Amino acid sequence: MIIMKKDATQAEIEGVVAEASKYGVHCDVSRGEVLTIIGLVGDEHKVPFSHLEVMPGVKEVRMIETPYKLISREYNEAFQGKDESRIIKLKGVEIGGAEPVYIAGPCAIESRTQLMRIAEEVKRAGAHVLRGGIFKPRSSVHSFQGLGAKGADEAREALSWLREAGERFEMPVVTEARGESQVNLIAEYVDIIQIGARNMYDQDLLGYVGRAGKPVLFKRNFGASIEEFLSFSEYIAAEGNRDIILCERGVLPIGKGKNLTRYTLDLAAVPVIKRETYLPVIVDPSHATGRRDLIRTMSAAAVAAGAGGLAIEVHYNPAESWVDAQQAITPAELKDIIDDCRQIHKIVKG
Ligand code: PEP
Ligand code: MN
């Protein structure tokens, strides 16, 4: 991190950027109210810091050891010592703003009729963003992989339904990409690209999605520490994309007996991550618990813990969902949850 003097000129800033860039790093220039800070992104081992330190306009060079400096609250002046998150504005919805954001929809898109009906009903229940899986991560190759797996035409068709539902019911839409070609395709149709828990560690995929020019809904891997989760978010940020929504969705349960939940929802991660980064943090109680009877309780707890939103799987006929039927709730239940959470948020924010 190169901190420029208060009165550093534009030419001096550009001089430092030009010099540092010679060594193969990318310079991230952030102009604060008082100081301009140049963050070096990439492999820094060849950069001659002692030389940069004495260039005109440079106040000091500070080495940052944290693996996630670009997204860290501490190193970003605008958010330092504050509670606020970065706000991602999408079609009238503010993610990371004053009110929690509710993302809802089916686990998987099954048909146009199914999606339109769920979209209409979740919108009426108070949802802000519509979700729907087209490329599903599945443990078994013999189970339904999402309409996208049926072929290129089917993938485009399902994506066009998602876009249509978003337009018709005025909600930004999100779906998951598992690979590079899916990122490019999905980016043509949706407002937010999801990177699922299983792909949190895929550096190459994170690079592609960071360059796709769309906000990213980034889910924590079930075996990842918070430090790993944030370090891998940095791969997206390093492409110049800071529109990242972090999602806690549960970690692997411990012990030998039955845990009775699909994963273990790590709710302490919410306030901890909010202290570490300015990125908005949401919670997915559906995959975390895998149980529809726990969604209301854990949604309330998540908002009480300071979550900036929830991602919930909804179906008008939960038991008949093609994927994740045990955790789907009805639109009516979603409405009750959103009503609860609005009250809880009012209390929490004081
Ligand atoms: C999903 O949100 O559709 C999903 C598969 O979740 P996760 O990646 O958290 O398992
Ligand atoms: Mn699901």
XYZ file of C-alpha atoms and ligand atoms in Angstrom:
361
model
C 0.000 0.000 0.000
C 1.499 3.333 -1.054
C 0.150 6.305 0.845
C 0.492 9.574 -1.043
C 1.090 12.938 0.651
C -1.930 15.173 1.268
C -0.841 17.597 -1.433
C 0.351 14.993 -3.948
C -0.443 16.053 -7.500
C -2.217 13.984 -10.112
C 1.054 13.737 -12.037
C 2.835 12.372 -8.954
C 0.099 9.784 -8.415
C 0.314 8.741 -12.057
C 4.104 8.590 -11.822
C 3.943 6.113 -8.949
C 1.298 4.025 -10.736
C 3.414 3.937 -13.913
C 6.531 2.938 -11.993
C 4.857 0.204 -9.921
C 3.043 -1.153 -12.974
C 6.406 -1.874 -14.614
C 6.828 -4.762 -12.190
C 3.680 -6.582 -13.268
C 1.350 -5.513 -10.480
C -1.976 -3.786 -10.946
C -2.496 -0.503 -9.096
C -5.762 0.096 -7.323
C -6.020 3.840 -6.712
C -8.433 4.889 -4.001
C -8.962 8.573 -3.408
C -10.144 9.205 0.115
C -11.280 12.555 1.469
C -7.783 13.358 2.642
C -5.333 10.852 1.254
C -4.865 8.948 -1.946
C -3.817 5.358 -1.431
C -2.394 3.135 -4.135
C -2.912 -0.552 -3.419
C -0.727 -2.977 -5.323
C -2.538 -6.080 -6.492
C -0.719 -9.188 -7.624
C 2.681 -10.720 -7.074
C 4.675 -8.043 -5.280
C 7.973 -9.818 -4.772
C 9.809 -7.984 -7.562
C 8.508 -4.522 -6.690
C 11.341 -2.246 -5.438
C 9.524 -0.638 -2.529
C 12.577 1.305 -1.304
C 12.632 3.084 -4.661
C 8.885 3.810 -4.688
C 9.132 5.181 -1.158
C 11.332 8.092 -2.253
C 9.334 9.073 -5.329
C 7.803 12.567 -5.369
C 4.445 12.788 -3.606
C 4.869 9.545 -1.645
C 4.268 9.790 2.110
C 4.952 6.197 3.045
C 4.908 2.612 1.888
C 3.175 0.204 4.196
C 3.333 -3.564 3.859
C 0.006 -5.232 4.474
C 0.088 -8.842 5.522
C -3.634 -9.570 5.374
C -4.622 -11.750 2.411
C -7.747 -9.661 1.842
C -6.710 -6.024 1.885
C -8.923 -4.917 -1.046
C -12.122 -5.930 0.704
C -10.995 -5.193 4.244
C -12.696 -2.533 6.303
C -9.464 -1.605 7.991
C -7.642 -0.649 4.801
C -10.484 1.161 3.111
C -10.763 4.634 4.502
C -14.408 5.169 3.593
C -15.495 2.251 5.804
C -12.829 2.236 8.500
C -14.256 2.129 12.020
C -17.837 2.271 10.729
C -20.702 -0.220 10.585
C -21.949 0.533 7.100
C -21.530 -1.817 4.169
C -20.873 -1.060 0.567
C -24.235 -0.556 -1.134
C -24.892 -2.441 -4.347
C -27.741 -0.780 -6.245
C -29.657 -2.923 -8.700
C -32.908 -1.905 -10.324
C -34.103 0.037 -7.319
C -32.910 -2.572 -4.786
C -30.130 -1.654 -2.398
C -28.081 -4.585 -1.195
C -26.030 -3.614 1.843
C -28.269 -0.609 2.515
C -30.381 0.324 5.525
C -32.844 -2.581 5.249
C -32.150 -6.312 4.847
C -32.713 -7.670 1.356
C -34.762 -10.828 0.776
C -33.704 -13.130 -2.037
C -36.234 -15.868 -2.745
C -37.245 -18.358 -5.370
C -37.035 -22.020 -6.244
C -33.933 -24.101 -5.701
C -34.176 -25.085 -9.378
C -36.194 -23.680 -12.242
C -38.476 -26.512 -13.358
C -40.650 -24.849 -16.000
C -41.709 -21.400 -17.138
C -45.049 -21.790 -15.357
C -43.385 -22.846 -12.098
C -40.971 -19.911 -12.178
C -43.587 -17.270 -13.065
C -45.904 -18.428 -10.320
C -43.179 -18.497 -7.678
C -41.839 -15.114 -8.842
C -45.250 -13.511 -8.522
C -45.866 -15.033 -5.101
C -42.476 -14.213 -3.584
C -42.755 -10.657 -4.865
C -46.114 -10.342 -3.148
C -44.576 -11.784 0.033
C -41.999 -8.971 0.053
C -38.974 -10.458 -1.720
C -36.582 -8.068 -3.482
C -34.482 -10.440 -5.586
C -35.537 -13.592 -7.461
C -33.350 -16.705 -7.409
C -33.607 -19.877 -9.484
C -31.004 -22.531 -10.275
C -30.370 -23.517 -13.899
C -26.998 -25.235 -13.472
C -27.338 -27.168 -10.225
C -24.412 -28.530 -8.239
C -25.522 -32.091 -7.394
C -23.812 -34.909 -5.537
C -25.214 -37.535 -7.877
C -24.966 -37.517 -11.638
C -28.252 -39.427 -11.674
C -30.267 -36.593 -10.139
C -31.763 -33.561 -11.901
C -28.899 -31.241 -12.858
C -30.987 -28.194 -13.754
C -32.518 -27.301 -17.112
C -29.174 -25.864 -18.224
C -27.679 -29.352 -18.321
C -30.131 -30.432 -21.028
C -28.365 -28.386 -23.696
C -27.474 -24.902 -24.875
C -30.996 -24.098 -26.133
C -32.614 -25.252 -22.902
C -30.125 -23.205 -20.872
C -30.903 -20.051 -22.845
C -34.606 -20.730 -22.610
C -34.499 -21.064 -18.813
C -32.321 -17.966 -18.550
C -34.782 -16.009 -20.671
C -37.635 -17.062 -18.349
C -35.610 -15.866 -15.397
C -34.981 -12.524 -17.079
C -38.636 -12.277 -18.059
C -39.820 -13.039 -14.514
C -37.434 -10.406 -13.164
C -38.741 -7.804 -15.587
C -42.377 -8.699 -15.071
C -42.214 -8.663 -11.274
C -39.539 -5.983 -10.995
C -36.847 -7.917 -9.209
C -33.168 -8.311 -10.054
C -32.431 -11.992 -10.687
C -29.635 -14.346 -9.636
C -28.512 -17.788 -10.741
C -25.421 -19.916 -10.188
C -22.491 -20.426 -12.560
C -20.240 -23.441 -12.049
C -17.815 -22.819 -14.892
C -16.375 -20.229 -17.251
C -18.754 -20.844 -20.162
C -21.710 -20.642 -17.797
C -20.428 -17.305 -16.464
C -20.378 -15.811 -19.953
C -23.808 -17.158 -20.820
C -25.456 -16.231 -17.532
C -24.003 -12.712 -17.632
C -26.118 -12.000 -20.713
C -29.338 -12.587 -18.790
C -29.038 -11.984 -15.068
C -28.262 -9.162 -12.652
C -26.211 -11.164 -10.143
C -24.044 -14.240 -10.720
C -23.877 -16.754 -7.890
C -20.768 -18.754 -7.091
C -21.874 -21.705 -5.004
C -20.260 -23.158 -1.929
C -18.570 -25.986 -3.840
C -16.732 -23.559 -6.097
C -15.575 -21.069 -3.484
C -11.984 -22.262 -3.926
C -11.917 -22.134 -7.732
C -9.468 -19.285 -8.383
C -9.917 -19.439 -12.150
C -13.687 -19.274 -11.911
C -13.423 -16.379 -9.452
C -11.234 -14.549 -11.958
C -13.794 -15.041 -14.742
C -16.704 -13.971 -12.612
C -14.740 -10.954 -11.390
C -14.323 -9.848 -14.993
C -17.920 -10.523 -16.034
C -19.093 -7.057 -15.054
C -21.922 -8.234 -12.781
C -22.340 -8.299 -9.009
C -21.432 -11.659 -7.486
C -23.272 -13.591 -4.780
C -20.408 -15.504 -3.201
C -21.158 -18.442 -0.902
C -18.862 -19.727 1.813
C -17.639 -23.285 1.335
C -18.866 -25.642 4.054
C -15.276 -26.430 5.058
C -13.832 -22.938 4.783
C -12.644 -20.777 7.621
C -13.721 -17.154 7.597
C -10.193 -16.171 6.617
C -10.306 -18.463 3.578
C -13.748 -17.197 2.621
C -12.522 -13.607 2.663
C -9.211 -14.450 0.974
C -11.028 -16.070 -1.934
C -13.452 -13.120 -2.195
C -10.327 -11.076 -2.796
C -9.793 -12.941 -6.096
C -13.024 -11.385 -7.364
C -12.129 -7.965 -5.975
C -8.673 -8.166 -7.559
C -10.371 -8.077 -10.983
C -11.727 -4.657 -10.093
C -15.147 -5.952 -9.048
C -16.181 -4.907 -5.518
C -19.846 -5.712 -5.996
C -19.614 -8.877 -3.953
C -22.341 -10.144 -1.639
C -20.996 -12.655 0.873
C -23.291 -15.472 1.910
C -22.983 -17.626 5.014
C -24.731 -20.948 4.275
C -23.489 -23.276 6.986
C -20.382 -25.336 7.578
C -19.872 -29.079 7.984
C -21.406 -30.527 11.134
C -19.101 -32.217 13.637
C -19.213 -35.497 15.542
C -20.397 -38.959 14.712
C -24.064 -39.095 15.575
C -26.864 -37.437 13.691
C -26.769 -33.661 13.647
C -30.321 -33.337 12.426
C -29.445 -30.317 10.295
C -27.900 -30.353 6.825
C -25.035 -28.047 7.846
C -24.197 -25.989 10.931
C -25.209 -22.377 10.482
C -22.314 -20.238 11.691
C -24.136 -17.094 12.716
C -21.183 -15.580 14.552
C -19.624 -15.367 11.090
C -22.025 -12.516 10.299
C -20.798 -9.925 12.827
C -17.215 -11.170 12.470
C -17.211 -10.795 8.687
C -18.872 -7.390 8.979
C -16.015 -6.251 11.160
C -13.432 -7.553 8.713
C -14.939 -6.302 5.467
C -17.270 -3.649 4.116
C -18.937 -6.127 1.764
C -22.585 -6.891 2.514
C -23.190 -10.226 4.274
C -26.336 -12.297 3.907
C -27.444 -15.672 5.273
C -28.982 -18.682 3.520
C -30.977 -20.558 6.178
C -32.326 -23.006 3.573
C -29.114 -24.829 2.703
C -27.728 -24.259 6.199
C -30.479 -26.202 7.933
C -32.000 -28.281 5.155
C -35.258 -28.198 7.130
C -38.324 -26.110 6.394
C -39.366 -26.100 10.065
C -36.201 -24.194 10.985
C -36.235 -21.482 8.318
C -38.312 -18.995 10.289
C -36.275 -19.298 13.480
C -32.905 -19.136 11.776
C -33.983 -16.258 9.528
C -34.937 -14.274 12.601
C -31.644 -15.176 14.268
C -29.679 -14.168 11.163
C -31.273 -10.737 11.009
C -30.754 -10.356 14.758
C -27.079 -11.136 14.157
C -26.917 -8.279 11.662
C -27.338 -10.059 8.325
C -27.911 -7.658 5.454
C -30.310 -10.085 3.852
C -31.499 -13.653 3.468
C -31.567 -16.126 0.598
C -34.478 -18.538 0.962
C -35.794 -21.373 -1.214
C -39.503 -21.113 -1.904
C -41.983 -23.272 -3.797
C -45.794 -23.072 -3.953
C -45.792 -26.817 -3.452
C -42.660 -27.461 -1.361
C -42.954 -31.241 -1.173
C -42.980 -31.412 -4.953
C -39.826 -29.348 -5.551
C -37.544 -31.276 -7.864
C -34.514 -30.295 -5.779
C -34.166 -29.646 -2.024
C -37.835 -30.310 -1.279
C -37.203 -30.751 2.482
C -36.047 -27.168 2.899
C -38.497 -25.321 0.643
C -41.124 -23.118 2.251
C -44.326 -21.641 0.861
C -44.739 -18.023 -0.227
C -47.107 -17.518 2.727
C -44.383 -18.690 5.118
C -41.922 -16.365 3.396
C -44.250 -13.455 4.024
C -44.400 -14.250 7.747
C -40.613 -14.511 7.860
C -40.123 -11.176 6.124
C -42.653 -9.540 8.447
C -40.832 -10.987 11.495
C -37.455 -9.910 10.182
C -38.595 -6.330 9.547
C -39.595 -6.102 13.215
C -36.390 -7.672 14.411
C -34.297 -5.402 12.241
C -36.042 -2.364 13.715
C -35.077 -3.509 17.209
C -31.518 -4.397 16.279
C -30.734 -1.144 14.547
C -32.126 0.710 17.594
C -27.880 -22.822 -4.089
O -27.968 -21.719 -3.513
O -28.603 -23.116 -5.041
C -26.873 -23.790 -3.619
C -26.640 -24.915 -4.294
O -26.285 -23.458 -2.459
P -24.822 -23.859 -1.892
O -23.832 -23.556 -2.980
O -24.684 -22.967 -0.706
O -24.878 -25.313 -1.521
Mn -31.081 -25.733 -3.126
